Amino acid sequence: MNTLSSLLPSPIYRAQEIKLIEETLAKQPTPLGLMEKAGLAAAEFGLELFIDKPVVLILVGPGNNGGDALVAARYLKSWFYQVTVVFTGNAEKLPPDAAKSLQSWKDAGGTIHDSIPDNVQWDWVVDGLFGIGLARDLDKRYLDLVKRVNQMQLPVLALDIPSGLDSDSGQPFRAAIRATHTLTFLALKPGLLTAYGPDYCGEIHLDQLGIEPETLPPSKGNLLTQKQVISALKPRPLNSHKGMLGSVGILGGANTMTGAALLAGRAALKCGAGLVYIGMLADSAPAVDIQQPELMLCAPEQLLEIEGISCLVAGPGLGQSDRALALLQNAISSDLPLILDADALNLIAVHPDLASQLQNRKSASILTPHPAEAGRLLGCSNHEIQQDRIGSALVIASRQNSIVVLKGAGSICAFTDETWYINPTGNPGLSSAGMGDVLSGMIGALIAQKLKPKQATLLSVYLHGAAADKLVSRGFGPIGLTASEVIDEAKHLLNNWVYGKNS
Ligand SMILES: NC(=O)C1=CN([C@@H]2O[C@H](COP(=O)(O)OP(=O)(O)OC[C@H]3O[C@@H](n4cnc5c(N)ncnc54)[C@H](OP(=O)(O)O)[C@@H]3O)[C@@H](O)[C@H]2O)[C@@H](O)CC1
Ligand SMILES: [K+]
């Protein structure tokens, strides 16, 4: 069994793909069927977590997730746990494996309750109501069970996925079990990792049920891991000079939003770009950043004329004026790698000519929308984006011929070859002003330092979240975490990853 943080680059499959894998595996003769393995793994994990908590409530649903729970119940009973099994479904309609598990439970002397008994104090709960087969809103019977468990405020071990959560989207079907631990089987599912998934799953553990990961079919989706993202980093040659480290140009900073461009610039500088230029649109734009005088400030039109810029970031505090539009047009028609955020995305959403210009770019474009910006790009609501974060990011990537980072819990990085990644780092401290500006500056810095656009994007997304996590672990958030703090911590982490220094 692996915890999420210990996983190597790990495939993520949607429910339909998991079902196909299960069907293939079911045809292969093994001494112990998958459900027996899943139930045993759950019972063993329960034993590890709750060895001194003998009274357990086990909720059994109408499908194979319920079958897993019945197997776990049988093992836990044999290890002298006091087990109460609640099954409100129709035994006649159980799928064959789950029906067998029910019979084995009864053969072992187990009994079934059709509702949660009153006046019993349980130590912990096993949630085996629904797994990847849930595809519609919970009806009242199950809704009541879920709410009742959530009110108990006990440790809850969810099997495969917390019941009520959509395993593809991470959205609850009206309600979902709030688990403290989720033991997922065979492989990761996106719903555990994005949208509301992290809120409902608690600690995520994976049990591959003895199936070697190499034997699973190739997946388009993967979990982003530190090992993978830092493989792109190398120490600098000793004979290093700033020209080798590239230069980033930032377009933005209209009236009242100069800070956004400065944050992007500082992030680019502190993530290692050799030179950083900022072209600000504000009427009374500062001539120098007093706190960071290394940044070179100029008029935005002048920025686009500078020779030798390696990479452009357009959007932080750009605004939507005619001047902003003209500058964005010029940026898109340049042949430089281009990161687009915030108002650059909003302008593209309302100017189809810009969108088609973007589609036809020869060099890399990286779009970093939050769900509302993604909704504007696709002409739909924020809610619709959140219902299918992966699908939405992939559609934008394909339509705009771009790399897309759909921000929010479990950020999605989507590519035009239809591959996608979910980022596990980050926390609610990142929901504050300027964090997006910092991310765009980081990507710019890494592209300027010659990382491939894909590597630069994946590394930046992971680093941005990891820096926030590190700060929170030291008590600097999530409340009041600032974008400036994230920049400094990201610098420390990058140095640590490249040079192995504890900073
Ligand atoms: N297959 C295997 O080899 C292995 C599977 N494994 C385990 O099986 C899980 C998947 O099992 P599953 O496909 O049976 O789906 P599951 O999540 O139990 O629920 C489906 C049931 O719920 C019902 N239902 C749906 N919505 C409902 C609603 N709103 N309100 C009420 N009922 C509703 C639905 O009814 P129907 O829609 O058919 O009317 C159906 O009866 C997987 O997550 C893993 O835990 C592991 O053991 C490894 C081996
Ligand atoms: K479950």
Coordinates of C-alpha atoms and ligand atoms in Angstrom, one line a residue:
M1 CA 0.0 0.0 0.0
N2 CA 1.2 3.5 -0.8
T3 CA 0.4 6.9 0.5
L4 CA -0.2 9.6 -2.0
S5 CA 3.0 11.4 -1.2
S6 CA 5.1 8.2 -1.7
L7 CA 3.7 7.4 -5.1
L8 CA 5.9 7.4 -8.2
P9 CA 4.4 8.9 -11.3
S10 CA 1.1 7.1 -11.0
P11 CA -1.6 6.6 -13.6
I12 CA -5.0 8.0 -13.0
Y13 CA -8.0 6.3 -14.7
R14 CA -11.6 7.4 -15.1
A15 CA -14.4 5.1 -14.0
Q16 CA -15.0 3.7 -17.5
E17 CA -11.3 2.8 -17.8
I18 CA -11.2 1.2 -14.3
K19 CA -14.2 -1.0 -15.3
L20 CA -12.4 -2.2 -18.4
I21 CA -9.3 -3.0 -16.3
E22 CA -11.4 -4.9 -13.8
E23 CA -13.2 -6.9 -16.5
T24 CA -9.8 -7.9 -18.0
L25 CA -8.4 -8.9 -14.6
A26 CA -11.6 -10.8 -13.7
K27 CA -10.9 -13.1 -16.6
Q28 CA -7.4 -14.0 -15.3
P29 CA -7.5 -16.9 -12.8
T30 CA -6.1 -15.9 -9.4
P31 CA -6.2 -17.7 -6.1
L32 CA -8.0 -14.8 -4.5
G33 CA -10.5 -12.7 -6.5
L34 CA -10.2 -8.9 -6.6
M35 CA -13.0 -8.3 -4.2
E36 CA -11.5 -10.7 -1.6
K37 CA -8.2 -8.8 -2.0
A38 CA -9.9 -5.4 -1.7
G39 CA -11.8 -6.4 1.4
L40 CA -8.7 -8.0 3.0
A41 CA -6.6 -4.9 2.2
A42 CA -9.3 -2.7 3.8
A43 CA -9.5 -4.9 6.9
E44 CA -5.7 -4.9 7.3
F45 CA -5.6 -1.1 6.9
G46 CA -8.4 -0.8 9.4
L47 CA -6.4 -2.9 11.8
E48 CA -3.3 -0.8 11.3
L49 CA -5.2 2.4 11.9
F50 CA -7.6 1.3 14.6
I51 CA -6.0 -1.5 16.5
D52 CA -7.3 -0.2 19.8
K53 CA -10.7 0.8 18.6
P54 CA -12.8 -2.4 18.6
V55 CA -16.3 -1.2 17.8
V56 CA -16.9 -0.6 14.1
L57 CA -19.9 0.3 11.9
I58 CA -19.8 -1.0 8.3
L59 CA -22.1 0.5 5.7
V60 CA -22.7 -1.8 2.8
G61 CA -24.2 -0.5 -0.5
P62 CA -26.0 -2.3 -3.4
G63 CA -23.0 -2.9 -5.6
N64 CA -19.5 -4.3 -5.6
N65 CA -18.3 -1.6 -3.2
G66 CA -20.7 -3.1 -0.7
G67 CA -19.1 -6.5 -1.5
D68 CA -15.7 -5.1 -0.6
A69 CA -17.1 -3.9 2.7
L70 CA -18.7 -7.3 3.5
V71 CA -15.3 -9.0 3.0
A72 CA -13.7 -6.5 5.3
A73 CA -16.4 -7.1 7.8
R74 CA -15.7 -10.8 7.8
Y75 CA -12.0 -10.4 8.4
L76 CA -12.5 -7.8 11.1
K77 CA -15.0 -10.0 12.9
S78 CA -12.5 -12.9 12.7
W79 CA -10.0 -10.6 14.4
F80 CA -12.5 -10.0 17.3
Y81 CA -13.7 -6.5 16.3
Q82 CA -17.3 -5.9 17.3
V83 CA -18.8 -5.3 13.8
T84 CA -22.2 -3.9 13.0
V85 CA -23.1 -4.3 9.3
V86 CA -25.9 -2.1 7.8
F87 CA -27.2 -3.0 4.4
T88 CA -30.4 -1.3 3.2
G89 CA -30.3 -2.6 -0.4
N90 CA -32.0 -5.6 -1.9
A91 CA -29.9 -8.8 -1.4
E92 CA -31.5 -10.4 -4.5
K93 CA -30.2 -7.6 -6.7
L94 CA -26.6 -7.7 -5.5
P95 CA -24.0 -8.4 -8.3
P96 CA -22.6 -12.0 -8.2
D97 CA -19.3 -11.3 -6.3
A98 CA -21.1 -9.1 -3.7
A99 CA -23.8 -11.7 -3.3
K100 CA -21.0 -14.3 -2.6
S101 CA -19.5 -11.9 -0.1
L102 CA -22.8 -11.5 1.7
Q103 CA -23.2 -15.3 1.9
S104 CA -19.7 -15.7 3.3
W105 CA -20.5 -13.0 5.9
K106 CA -23.6 -14.9 6.9
D107 CA -21.7 -18.2 6.9
A108 CA -19.2 -16.6 9.3
G109 CA -22.1 -15.9 11.7
G110 CA -22.5 -12.2 10.7
T111 CA -25.8 -10.5 10.9
I112 CA -27.3 -7.6 8.9
H113 CA -29.1 -4.5 10.0
D114 CA -31.4 -2.6 7.7
S115 CA -30.7 0.8 9.4
I116 CA -28.1 2.2 11.7
P117 CA -29.0 1.1 15.2
D118 CA -29.5 3.8 17.8
N119 CA -27.7 4.0 21.1
V120 CA -24.5 2.3 20.0
Q121 CA -21.2 4.2 20.3
W122 CA -18.9 3.1 17.5
D123 CA -15.2 3.8 17.4
W124 CA -14.9 4.1 13.6
V125 CA -16.8 3.6 10.4
V126 CA -16.2 1.7 7.1
D127 CA -17.9 3.3 4.2
G128 CA -18.7 0.7 1.5
L129 CA -21.9 2.3 0.2
F130 CA -20.8 3.3 -3.3
G131 CA -17.6 3.2 -5.3
I132 CA -17.0 4.0 -8.9
G133 CA -20.4 2.8 -9.9
L134 CA -22.3 5.8 -8.5
A135 CA -23.6 7.8 -11.5
R136 CA -26.6 9.7 -10.2
D137 CA -27.7 11.7 -7.2
L138 CA -28.1 9.8 -3.9
D139 CA -31.8 9.1 -3.2
K140 CA -33.2 9.9 0.2
R141 CA -32.4 6.6 1.8
Y142 CA -28.7 6.9 1.0
L143 CA -28.6 10.6 1.6
D144 CA -29.8 10.1 5.1
L145 CA -27.2 7.4 5.7
V146 CA -24.4 9.7 4.5
K147 CA -25.6 12.6 6.6
R148 CA -25.9 10.4 9.7
V149 CA -22.3 9.2 9.3
N150 CA -21.0 12.7 8.8
Q151 CA -22.8 13.9 11.9
M152 CA -21.1 11.1 14.0
Q153 CA -17.7 12.9 13.6
L154 CA -15.9 9.6 13.8
P155 CA -12.9 8.4 11.9
V156 CA -14.2 7.0 8.6
L157 CA -12.3 4.6 6.3
A158 CA -13.8 5.0 2.8
L159 CA -13.4 2.1 0.4
D160 CA -12.2 3.0 -3.1
I161 CA -13.8 6.5 -2.9
P162 CA -16.0 8.3 -0.3
S163 CA -19.6 7.4 -1.1
G164 CA -21.4 10.1 -2.9
L165 CA -18.4 11.5 -4.6
D166 CA -18.2 11.3 -8.4
S167 CA -15.0 9.4 -9.1
D168 CA -14.4 11.2 -12.4
S169 CA -15.1 14.8 -11.4
G170 CA -14.6 15.1 -7.6
Q171 CA -18.1 16.6 -7.3
P172 CA -20.6 15.2 -4.7
F173 CA -23.9 13.7 -5.9
R174 CA -25.9 15.9 -3.5
A175 CA -23.8 14.8 -0.5
A176 CA -20.8 12.6 0.2
I177 CA -19.1 10.8 3.1
R178 CA -16.4 12.9 4.7
A179 CA -13.7 10.3 5.2
T180 CA -10.6 10.6 7.3
H181 CA -8.9 7.9 5.2
T182 CA -9.6 6.6 1.7
L183 CA -8.2 3.3 0.6
T184 CA -8.5 3.2 -3.1
F185 CA -8.1 0.1 -5.2
L186 CA -6.1 -0.8 -8.3
A187 CA -5.2 2.8 -9.3
L188 CA -6.0 6.4 -8.6
K189 CA -9.2 8.1 -9.8
P190 CA -9.4 11.8 -10.7
G191 CA -12.3 12.4 -8.4
L192 CA -10.1 11.7 -5.4
L193 CA -7.6 14.4 -6.4
T194 CA -9.4 17.4 -7.8
A195 CA -12.4 19.7 -7.1
Y196 CA -14.0 18.5 -3.8
G197 CA -12.1 15.2 -3.8
P198 CA -9.4 16.4 -1.4
D199 CA -12.0 17.7 1.0
Y200 CA -13.9 14.4 1.3
C201 CA -11.1 11.8 1.0
G202 CA -8.9 12.6 4.0
E203 CA -5.6 10.7 3.7
I204 CA -5.5 8.8 0.4
H205 CA -3.8 5.4 0.2
L206 CA -3.6 3.2 -2.8
D207 CA -3.6 -0.6 -2.8
Q208 CA -2.9 -2.1 -6.2
L209 CA -4.4 -5.5 -5.2
G210 CA -1.2 -7.2 -6.2
I211 CA -1.5 -6.0 -9.8
E212 CA 1.9 -4.7 -11.1
P213 CA 1.4 -1.1 -12.3
E214 CA 3.4 -2.0 -15.5
T215 CA 0.7 -4.4 -16.5
L216 CA -2.0 -1.7 -16.4
P217 CA -2.9 -0.2 -19.8
P218 CA -1.2 3.2 -20.6
S219 CA -3.2 6.1 -19.2
K220 CA -3.6 9.6 -20.5
G221 CA -3.8 10.9 -16.9
N222 CA -1.1 10.9 -14.3
L223 CA -0.4 12.2 -10.8
L224 CA 2.3 14.8 -10.7
T225 CA 5.1 13.8 -8.4
Q226 CA 8.2 15.6 -7.1
K227 CA 10.5 13.0 -8.5
Q228 CA 9.1 13.5 -12.0
V229 CA 9.1 17.3 -11.9
I230 CA 12.5 17.8 -10.5
S231 CA 14.1 15.5 -13.0
A232 CA 14.2 18.5 -15.4
L233 CA 16.4 20.5 -13.0
K234 CA 20.2 20.6 -13.3
P235 CA 22.9 22.5 -11.4
R236 CA 24.2 25.5 -13.2
P237 CA 27.7 25.3 -14.7
L238 CA 30.3 27.1 -12.6
N239 CA 31.1 29.2 -15.7
S240 CA 27.6 30.7 -15.6
H241 CA 26.5 34.1 -16.8
K242 CA 23.1 35.8 -16.8
G243 CA 22.8 35.6 -20.6
M244 CA 22.6 31.8 -20.3
L245 CA 19.7 32.0 -17.9
G246 CA 17.4 33.8 -20.3
S247 CA 15.2 36.8 -20.0
V248 CA 11.5 37.2 -19.2
G249 CA 9.2 40.0 -20.4
I250 CA 6.1 40.7 -18.5
L251 CA 3.1 42.7 -19.9
G252 CA 0.6 43.9 -17.5
G253 CA 0.2 46.3 -14.5
A254 CA -2.5 48.6 -15.7
N255 CA -3.9 51.2 -13.3
T256 CA -4.6 49.8 -9.8
M257 CA -3.0 46.5 -10.8
T258 CA 0.7 47.3 -11.0
G259 CA 1.3 44.9 -8.1
A260 CA 0.2 42.0 -10.2
A261 CA 3.0 42.6 -12.8
L262 CA 5.6 43.2 -10.0
L263 CA 4.7 39.9 -8.4
A264 CA 5.0 38.0 -11.7
G265 CA 8.4 39.8 -12.2
R266 CA 9.7 39.0 -8.8
A267 CA 8.6 35.4 -9.1
A268 CA 10.5 35.2 -12.5
L269 CA 13.6 36.8 -11.0
K270 CA 13.6 34.6 -7.8
C271 CA 13.0 31.4 -9.8
G272 CA 16.2 32.1 -11.7
A273 CA 15.6 34.1 -14.8
G274 CA 18.8 36.0 -15.8
L275 CA 16.9 39.3 -16.6
V276 CA 13.3 40.3 -16.1
Y277 CA 11.6 43.2 -17.9
I278 CA 8.2 44.5 -16.9
G279 CA 6.2 46.7 -19.3
M280 CA 3.4 48.3 -17.3
L281 CA 0.3 50.0 -18.7
A282 CA -0.5 52.2 -15.7
D283 CA -0.6 55.9 -16.4
S284 CA 1.8 56.6 -13.5
A285 CA 3.7 53.4 -13.7
P286 CA 6.7 53.3 -11.3
A287 CA 10.1 53.7 -12.8
V288 CA 11.7 51.2 -10.4
D289 CA 10.5 48.5 -8.0
I290 CA 12.2 49.8 -4.8
Q291 CA 11.9 46.5 -3.1
Q292 CA 13.3 44.6 -6.1
P293 CA 15.5 47.1 -8.0
E294 CA 16.9 44.2 -10.1
L295 CA 13.7 44.3 -12.2
M296 CA 13.8 46.5 -15.3
L297 CA 10.7 48.6 -15.8
C298 CA 9.7 50.1 -19.1
A299 CA 6.8 51.1 -21.3
P300 CA 4.9 48.0 -22.6
E301 CA 5.3 49.0 -26.2
Q302 CA 9.1 49.3 -25.6
L303 CA 9.1 45.8 -24.0
L304 CA 7.9 44.2 -27.2
E305 CA 10.8 45.8 -29.1
I306 CA 13.6 44.5 -26.8
E307 CA 15.9 42.1 -28.6
G308 CA 16.7 38.7 -27.1
I309 CA 13.8 38.2 -24.8
S310 CA 13.4 34.4 -24.3
C311 CA 9.8 34.3 -23.1
L312 CA 6.7 36.6 -22.6
V313 CA 4.1 36.6 -19.8
A314 CA 1.0 38.6 -20.7
G315 CA -1.9 39.1 -18.4
P316 CA -1.0 40.0 -14.8
G317 CA -3.0 43.2 -14.2
L318 CA -3.3 43.7 -17.9
G319 CA -6.8 45.1 -17.9
Q320 CA -9.0 45.0 -21.0
S321 CA -8.4 48.5 -22.5
D322 CA -7.9 49.0 -26.3
R323 CA -4.2 49.4 -25.5
A324 CA -4.1 46.1 -23.6
L325 CA -5.8 44.5 -26.6
A326 CA -3.3 45.9 -29.1
L327 CA -0.4 44.8 -26.9
L328 CA -1.8 41.3 -26.5
Q329 CA -2.2 41.0 -30.2
N330 CA 1.4 41.9 -30.7
A331 CA 2.5 39.4 -28.0
I332 CA 0.5 36.6 -29.6
S333 CA 1.9 37.4 -33.0
S334 CA 5.5 37.1 -31.6
D335 CA 7.3 33.9 -32.1
L336 CA 8.3 33.7 -28.4
P337 CA 7.0 31.2 -25.9
L338 CA 4.0 32.9 -24.3
I339 CA 2.2 32.5 -20.9
L340 CA -1.2 34.0 -20.8
D341 CA -3.2 34.6 -17.6
A342 CA -6.0 36.7 -16.2
D343 CA -7.2 39.5 -18.5
A344 CA -5.2 38.1 -21.4
L345 CA -7.5 35.1 -21.2
N346 CA -10.6 37.3 -20.8
L347 CA -9.7 39.3 -23.9
I348 CA -9.2 36.1 -25.9
A349 CA -12.6 34.9 -24.7
V350 CA -14.3 37.9 -26.3
H351 CA -12.1 38.4 -29.4
P352 CA -12.4 35.4 -31.7
D353 CA -9.7 36.8 -33.9
L354 CA -7.3 36.6 -31.0
A355 CA -8.4 33.1 -30.3
S356 CA -7.7 32.0 -33.9
Q357 CA -4.3 33.9 -33.9
L358 CA -3.5 31.9 -30.8
Q359 CA -4.4 28.6 -32.4
N360 CA -2.0 29.2 -35.2
R361 CA 1.0 30.1 -33.2
K362 CA 4.2 28.1 -33.9
S363 CA 5.8 28.5 -30.5
A364 CA 4.4 27.3 -27.2
S365 CA 1.5 29.0 -25.6
I366 CA 0.6 28.3 -22.0
L367 CA -2.8 29.3 -20.6
T368 CA -3.4 29.4 -16.9
P369 CA -7.1 30.0 -16.3
H370 CA -9.0 29.6 -13.0
P371 CA -12.4 28.0 -13.5
A372 CA -14.3 31.3 -14.2
E373 CA -11.7 32.2 -16.9
A374 CA -11.9 28.7 -18.3
G375 CA -15.7 29.1 -18.4
R376 CA -15.4 32.4 -20.4
L377 CA -13.0 30.7 -22.9
L378 CA -15.5 27.9 -23.4
G379 CA -18.6 30.0 -23.2
C380 CA -20.0 28.1 -20.2
S381 CA -20.4 28.6 -16.5
N382 CA -17.8 28.1 -13.8
H383 CA -20.0 25.4 -12.5
E384 CA -20.0 23.5 -15.8
I385 CA -16.2 23.7 -15.8
Q386 CA -16.0 22.2 -12.3
Q387 CA -18.3 19.4 -13.2
D388 CA -15.6 18.2 -15.7
R389 CA -12.3 19.8 -14.9
I390 CA -10.2 17.4 -16.9
G391 CA -12.5 17.4 -20.0
S392 CA -12.7 21.2 -19.9
A393 CA -8.9 21.7 -19.7
L394 CA -8.4 19.2 -22.6
V395 CA -10.9 21.0 -24.8
I396 CA -9.2 24.4 -24.2
A397 CA -5.8 22.8 -24.9
S398 CA -7.1 21.4 -28.2
R399 CA -9.1 24.5 -29.3
Q400 CA -6.3 26.9 -28.4
N401 CA -3.4 24.7 -29.4
S402 CA -1.9 25.4 -26.0
I403 CA -0.8 23.9 -22.7
V404 CA -3.5 24.6 -20.2
V405 CA -3.3 24.8 -16.4
L406 CA -6.8 24.8 -15.0
K407 CA -6.2 26.1 -11.5
G408 CA -8.1 25.3 -8.3
A409 CA -7.8 22.4 -5.8
G410 CA -6.0 19.6 -7.8
S411 CA -4.9 21.8 -10.7
I412 CA -5.1 20.1 -14.0
C413 CA -2.3 20.4 -16.6
A414 CA -3.6 19.5 -20.0
F415 CA -1.7 19.0 -23.3
T416 CA -2.6 18.9 -26.9
D417 CA -1.7 15.2 -27.2
E418 CA -4.6 14.6 -24.8
T419 CA -2.4 13.7 -21.8
W420 CA -3.2 15.4 -18.5
Y421 CA -1.8 15.6 -15.0
I422 CA -3.3 16.4 -11.6
N423 CA -1.2 18.3 -9.1
P424 CA -1.4 17.1 -5.5
T425 CA 0.4 20.1 -3.9
G426 CA -1.2 23.3 -2.7
N427 CA -3.7 24.4 -0.1
P428 CA -6.4 27.0 0.5
G429 CA -3.7 29.6 1.3
L430 CA -3.3 29.9 -2.4
S431 CA -6.8 31.4 -2.7
S432 CA -5.6 34.9 -2.4
A433 CA -4.6 37.8 -4.6
G434 CA -1.4 37.6 -6.7
M435 CA -0.9 33.8 -6.5
G436 CA -1.8 33.4 -10.2
D437 CA 0.6 36.2 -11.1
V438 CA 3.4 34.3 -9.3
L439 CA 2.6 31.1 -11.1
S440 CA 2.9 32.8 -14.5
G441 CA 6.2 34.4 -13.5
M442 CA 7.6 31.0 -12.4
I443 CA 6.7 29.3 -15.7
G444 CA 8.3 32.2 -17.6
A445 CA 11.5 31.9 -15.5
L446 CA 11.8 28.2 -16.1
I447 CA 11.2 28.5 -19.9
A448 CA 13.8 31.3 -20.0
Q449 CA 16.2 28.8 -18.3
K450 CA 15.6 26.5 -21.3
L451 CA 13.3 23.9 -19.7
K452 CA 10.8 22.6 -22.3
P453 CA 7.4 24.4 -22.0
K454 CA 5.8 21.1 -20.7
Q455 CA 8.5 20.5 -18.1
A456 CA 8.4 24.2 -17.1
T457 CA 4.7 24.1 -16.6
L458 CA 4.5 20.9 -14.6
L459 CA 7.4 21.9 -12.4
S460 CA 6.0 25.4 -11.7
V461 CA 2.6 24.1 -10.9
Y462 CA 4.0 21.6 -8.5
L463 CA 6.5 24.0 -7.0
H464 CA 3.9 26.8 -6.5
G465 CA 1.8 24.4 -4.4
A466 CA 4.7 22.8 -2.6
A467 CA 6.0 26.2 -1.5
A468 CA 2.6 27.0 -0.1
D469 CA 2.5 23.7 1.7
K470 CA 5.9 24.2 3.2
L471 CA 4.8 27.6 4.5
V472 CA 1.6 26.2 6.0
S473 CA 3.6 23.5 7.7
R474 CA 5.6 26.2 9.4
G475 CA 2.5 28.1 10.5
F476 CA 2.6 30.9 7.8
G477 CA -0.9 30.0 6.5
P478 CA -3.3 29.1 5.1
I479 CA -4.9 32.2 6.7
G480 CA -3.2 35.3 5.4
L481 CA -0.6 33.5 3.2
T482 CA 0.8 36.0 0.7
A483 CA 2.0 35.7 -2.8
S484 CA 5.3 37.3 -1.8
E485 CA 5.9 34.6 0.8
V486 CA 5.3 31.9 -1.8
I487 CA 7.9 33.5 -4.1
D488 CA 10.6 33.3 -1.4
E489 CA 9.7 29.8 -0.4
A490 CA 9.7 28.7 -4.0
K491 CA 13.2 30.0 -4.3
H492 CA 14.3 28.0 -1.3
L493 CA 12.7 24.8 -2.5
L494 CA 14.1 25.1 -6.0
N495 CA 17.6 25.5 -4.6
N496 CA 17.0 22.6 -2.2
W497 CA 15.8 20.4 -5.1
V498 CA 18.8 21.3 -7.3
Y499 CA 21.6 21.5 -4.8
G500 CA 20.2 19.5 -1.9
K501 CA 20.7 22.3 0.6
N502 CA 18.3 22.7 3.5
S503 CA 17.4 26.3 3.5
Ligands
LIG1 N1 -15.8 -5.1 -10.4 C1 -14.7 -5.6 -9.8 O1 -14.1 -6.5 -10.3 C2 -14.2 -5.0 -8.6 C3 -14.8 -3.9 -8.0 N2 -14.4 -3.4 -6.8 C4 -15.3 -2.5 -6.1 O2 -16.5 -2.3 -6.8 C5 -16.8 -1.0 -6.9 C6 -17.6 -0.7 -8.1 O3 -18.7 -1.6 -8.0 P1 -20.0 -1.3 -8.9 O4 -19.7 -1.1 -10.3 O5 -20.9 -2.5 -8.6 O6 -20.5 0.0 -8.3 P2 -20.9 0.6 -6.9 O7 -20.1 1.8 -6.7 O8 -20.7 -0.5 -5.8 O9 -22.4 1.0 -6.9 C7 -23.2 0.5 -7.9 C8 -24.5 0.2 -7.4 O10 -25.1 1.3 -6.9 C9 -26.4 1.5 -7.5 N3 -26.6 2.9 -7.6 C10 -26.0 3.8 -8.3 N4 -26.4 5.0 -8.0 C11 -27.3 4.9 -7.0 C12 -28.1 5.8 -6.3 N5 -28.0 7.1 -6.5 N6 -28.9 5.4 -5.4 C13 -29.0 4.0 -5.2 N7 -28.3 3.1 -5.9 C14 -27.5 3.6 -6.8 C15 -26.3 0.8 -8.8 O11 -27.6 0.5 -9.2 P3 -28.1 0.7 -10.7 O12 -27.6 2.0 -11.2 O13 -27.5 -0.4 -11.4 O14 -29.6 0.6 -10.6 C16 -25.5 -0.4 -8.4 O15 -26.2 -1.4 -7.8 C17 -15.5 -0.3 -6.9 O16 -15.6 1.0 -6.6 C18 -14.7 -1.1 -5.9 O17 -15.0 -0.7 -4.6 C19 -13.3 -4.0 -6.1 O18 -13.9 -5.0 -5.4 C20 -12.3 -4.5 -7.1 C21 -12.9 -5.5 -8.0
K2 K -17.2 4.0 -0.6

